[in-house]
Amino acid sequence: MKHFLSVEQLTEQDMFELFQLAKRCREEITPFKKQLFAANLFFEPSTRTKMSFTVAERKLGLEILDFNPETSSVKKGETLYDTVRTLEAIGADLAIIRHHDDDWMETLTDHISIPIINAGAGKKEHPTQSMLDLFTIYEEFQTFKDLNMTIIGDIKHSRVAHSNAKALEKLGANVHLCAAPNFKDHSLNYPYIDIDQAIKQSDVIMLLRIQHERHQHLSETSDYLKTFGLTRDRENMMKDGAIILHPAPVNRGVEIADSIVECERSRIFKQMENGVYMRMAIIKKLLQKWGIE
Amino acid sequence: MKHFLSVEQLTEQDMFELFQLAKRCREEITPFKKQLFAANLFFEPSTRTKMSFTVAERKLGLEILDFNPETSSVKKGETLYDTVRTLEAIGADLAIIRHHDDDWMETLTDHISIPIINAGAGKKEHPTQSMLDLFTIYEEFQTFKDLNMTIIGDIKHSRVAHSNAKALEKLGANVHLCAAPNFKDHSLNYPYIDIDQAIKQSDVIMLLRIQHERHQHLSETSDYLKTFGLTRDRENMMKDGAIILHPAPVNRGVEIADSIVECERSRIFKQMENGVYMRMAIIKKLLQKWGIE
Amino acid sequence: MKHFLSVEQLTEQDMFELFQLAKRCREEITPFKKQLFAANLFFEPSTRTKMSFTVAERKLGLEILDFNPETSSVKKGETLYDTVRTLEAIGADLAIIRHHDDDWMETLTDHISIPIINAGAGKKEHPTQSMLDLFTIYEEFQTFKDLNMTIIGDIKHSRVAHSNAKALEKLGANVHLCAAPNFKDHSLNYPYIDIDQAIKQSDVIMLLRIQHERHQHLSETSDYLKTFGLTRDRENMMKDGAIILHPAPVNRGVEIADSIVECERSRIFKQMENGVYMRMAIIKKLLQKWGIE
């Protein structure tokens, strides 16, 4: 693990080690002894991921180089490679990158000599989100074996759907998908089921966000809730002990009824809390591989 | 004091305690022992208030989560409530919020489990500014009893005029107002006097900013200075020991002559300096109420 | 040295002292004992300079007030003077300023009571960049005497060309210039030579950036490389031990061939690394003059 770029690069053992490390990070924090600099490069809007990394970094005692593309030389046409190479030269010990290209990692990984963490790649990958989702499920059930999962929503444009489905399968869960016709992605090899079937059988409902900012012309979102979303009626029919995940930001009243966002089954804010510890674990483990403790 | 939202919630005793605490913060700083995170959420432009809170927070040893709405999920339509709830979940121990709505606090205070400080609410409230104004007067006169105050300028659109007038009255000062006809607010129950009367009788002149960014079509601002503003001639006629306050940013040559901004009577930059200590005091006192020391 | 505004204010001895101090900063860091605040005011886009100062400041233990003009009272029309004066009042111990005016320093230096470092002034001065360029040459050759330098590129619009040429001459180097006809600046009193002559004779090639953002209508940039830029063929003909500098961001394929940016002669990323130590040295030396250690 030279860089942390994709959930696919992780073995089952890697994942369980990260769960244990995240747990330890929640209980007790041991900051790095040396002064280290983490460069945060977010080329797309983000609250949760960026702030979550910020808290994780500061809890580990890392200094932060907060790179803002709007006030940077990217405005002068600088490439991502030159930007990251510059931050490396200036003293960054680690780079956390979110970028709108699906494959930004490819231009970097060969020539950059500091560890890189993928904090979001176009609509393709968001591995730290996947790991915090998995951690939240693990904390709940202590296993993935034979758990029924359904990923519901805009499968097509989601960067977590793909990696989560594959990782969950690897860990032994039964993965199903559920989506409105225009949100289906048939390149994914998991069975599609309808929403009411999903509600009935699932131990974990992973809702996805309807991404208004990626496709603007979603009409009649209130119909969407009734037909494809998680209403209060559907929540009432979920199995005992079943939980609801959502990567947030939530569109209240679109993919999920407003009143359920913070209901007892919801782990939505728990996911955010877990995200900090998972990111601490990922940073720790990655820097350890580079000989930094 | 679960949250610090309005000067109206403060008793006379609360205010004097804050003055004493602000004084102590100037003399000696005792940072919090635990690593704590303050989330700064500024949805409106700010130099003074934001930077002042930043210095106050760092002097107290707080970590800062600098939330920038322009690069956040607010761009994806996230509500203020969900944004603050997210920051709470991620680990914020305190939220400092400025927002353009007059009543943003109402959507938050019931469901958020961390202390909130109001750093500006629409054109309604700006209680930390009020408290630093009062602190500056207190430092000068050691009392408010029978002091003659006049608040001069755009009373109608000012978020400090209303709260300052009420707080000053509570503390025993005689409050007068002075405004151009279109800047008067007749819902405030204090006598309006003309500028020359104000100059003659006041121990404290509190100038307000002509807020170009709130009402763009102010013509002939140089006439404004002559008719309604603080010229050098008027400054010369002020009482011995009388002082000038202004919340800044100053429009030099509009509400105040350029040459008076840093004159001997002016406490304008002193207010900014005091603002840091007052904000330290407010943070300390509020966190203390939540059991954090 | 009340403020650090221009290379011209530095004697030869000042420069060598800064080289030595920068070297020591690389080897061992001694942070300031007191909590000090550095205000970074960047009114123009910057990656390198701003991030370089950030690392330098944090290595010295300085707290950072990151002033962003886009979310500040500059939006309300506040002048640079009032902004800096405000930051001083709020507690800044040092101001680092980049601004698009050539002469912004003039409005500040008389009335501001904290040290100011010029991090870029219009197209006129960029003294910390000059000093890191000189430091990089010094590290390479341990002397400037009789070294052949050629500054190549957009001399006319460059803020480093002017100050570098003068400083290099002061230090004993032979300075030549090389530019496309429209990029020449005949107010500079150094001989112009052609690119192939420059390649043949120079110990140090200082390339300048073609500043797209300052003059948009540069057509046929690939012709530019062939006619005026540093191609691989030209690089092959450089003297043994000769080096290439560039202030970056680089326009790969315009003023320099893509494949040379990180070649063995290139000190482009070394310059960035050196920039951190040079800026630490400048901050240290300046604060020392103000009695702060």
Short mmCIF file of C-alpha atoms in Angstrom, two decimals, chain A residues 6-12 15 124-125 130-131 134 144 149 151 158-177 185 187-190 206:
data_model
loop_
_atom_site.label_atom_id
_atom_site.label_comp_id
_atom_site.label_asym_id
_atom_site.label_seq_id
_atom_site.Cartn_x
_atom_site.Cartn_y
_atom_site.Cartn_z
CA SER A 6 -9.02 2.22 -3.97
CA VAL A 7 -10.84 -0.27 -1.78
CA GLU A 8 -10.00 -2.89 -4.37
CA GLN A 9 -6.36 -2.82 -3.37
CA LEU A 10 -7.29 -3.93 0.16
CA THR A 11 -7.40 -7.56 1.27
CA GLU A 12 -9.98 -8.76 3.75
CA MET A 15 -9.85 -4.09 6.11
CA LYS A 124 -15.52 6.41 -9.64
CA GLU A 125 -13.92 6.00 -6.24
CA SER A 130 -16.36 3.11 1.69
CA MET A 131 -14.14 2.21 4.61
CA LEU A 134 -17.89 -0.74 6.27
CA PHE A 144 -20.42 -9.22 7.27
CA MET A 149 -27.29 -5.33 2.05
CA ILE A 151 -27.67 -0.16 -2.02
CA SER A 158 -22.34 7.22 -7.23
CA ARG A 159 -18.71 6.82 -6.43
CA VAL A 160 -19.40 4.73 -3.35
CA ALA A 161 -21.90 2.28 -4.83
CA HIS A 162 -19.34 0.50 -6.95
CA SER A 163 -16.59 0.13 -4.41
CA ASN A 164 -18.96 -0.64 -1.55
CA ALA A 165 -20.69 -3.41 -3.50
CA LYS A 166 -17.38 -5.08 -4.34
CA ALA A 167 -15.95 -4.73 -0.85
CA LEU A 168 -19.11 -6.02 0.83
CA GLU A 169 -19.15 -9.05 -1.45
CA LYS A 170 -15.50 -9.72 -0.64
CA LEU A 171 -16.39 -9.63 3.05
CA GLY A 172 -19.19 -12.17 2.60
CA ALA A 173 -22.33 -10.04 2.51
CA ASN A 174 -25.25 -10.56 0.09
CA VAL A 175 -25.41 -7.46 -2.04
CA HIS A 176 -28.51 -6.20 -3.83
CA LEU A 177 -29.17 -3.01 -5.71
CA ASP A 185 -25.93 0.76 -13.83
CA SER A 187 -22.22 -2.98 -15.58
CA LEU A 188 -22.48 -3.92 -11.92
CA ASN A 189 -23.08 -7.61 -11.51
CA TYR A 190 -25.56 -7.62 -8.62
CA MET A 206 -27.31 2.00 2.09
#
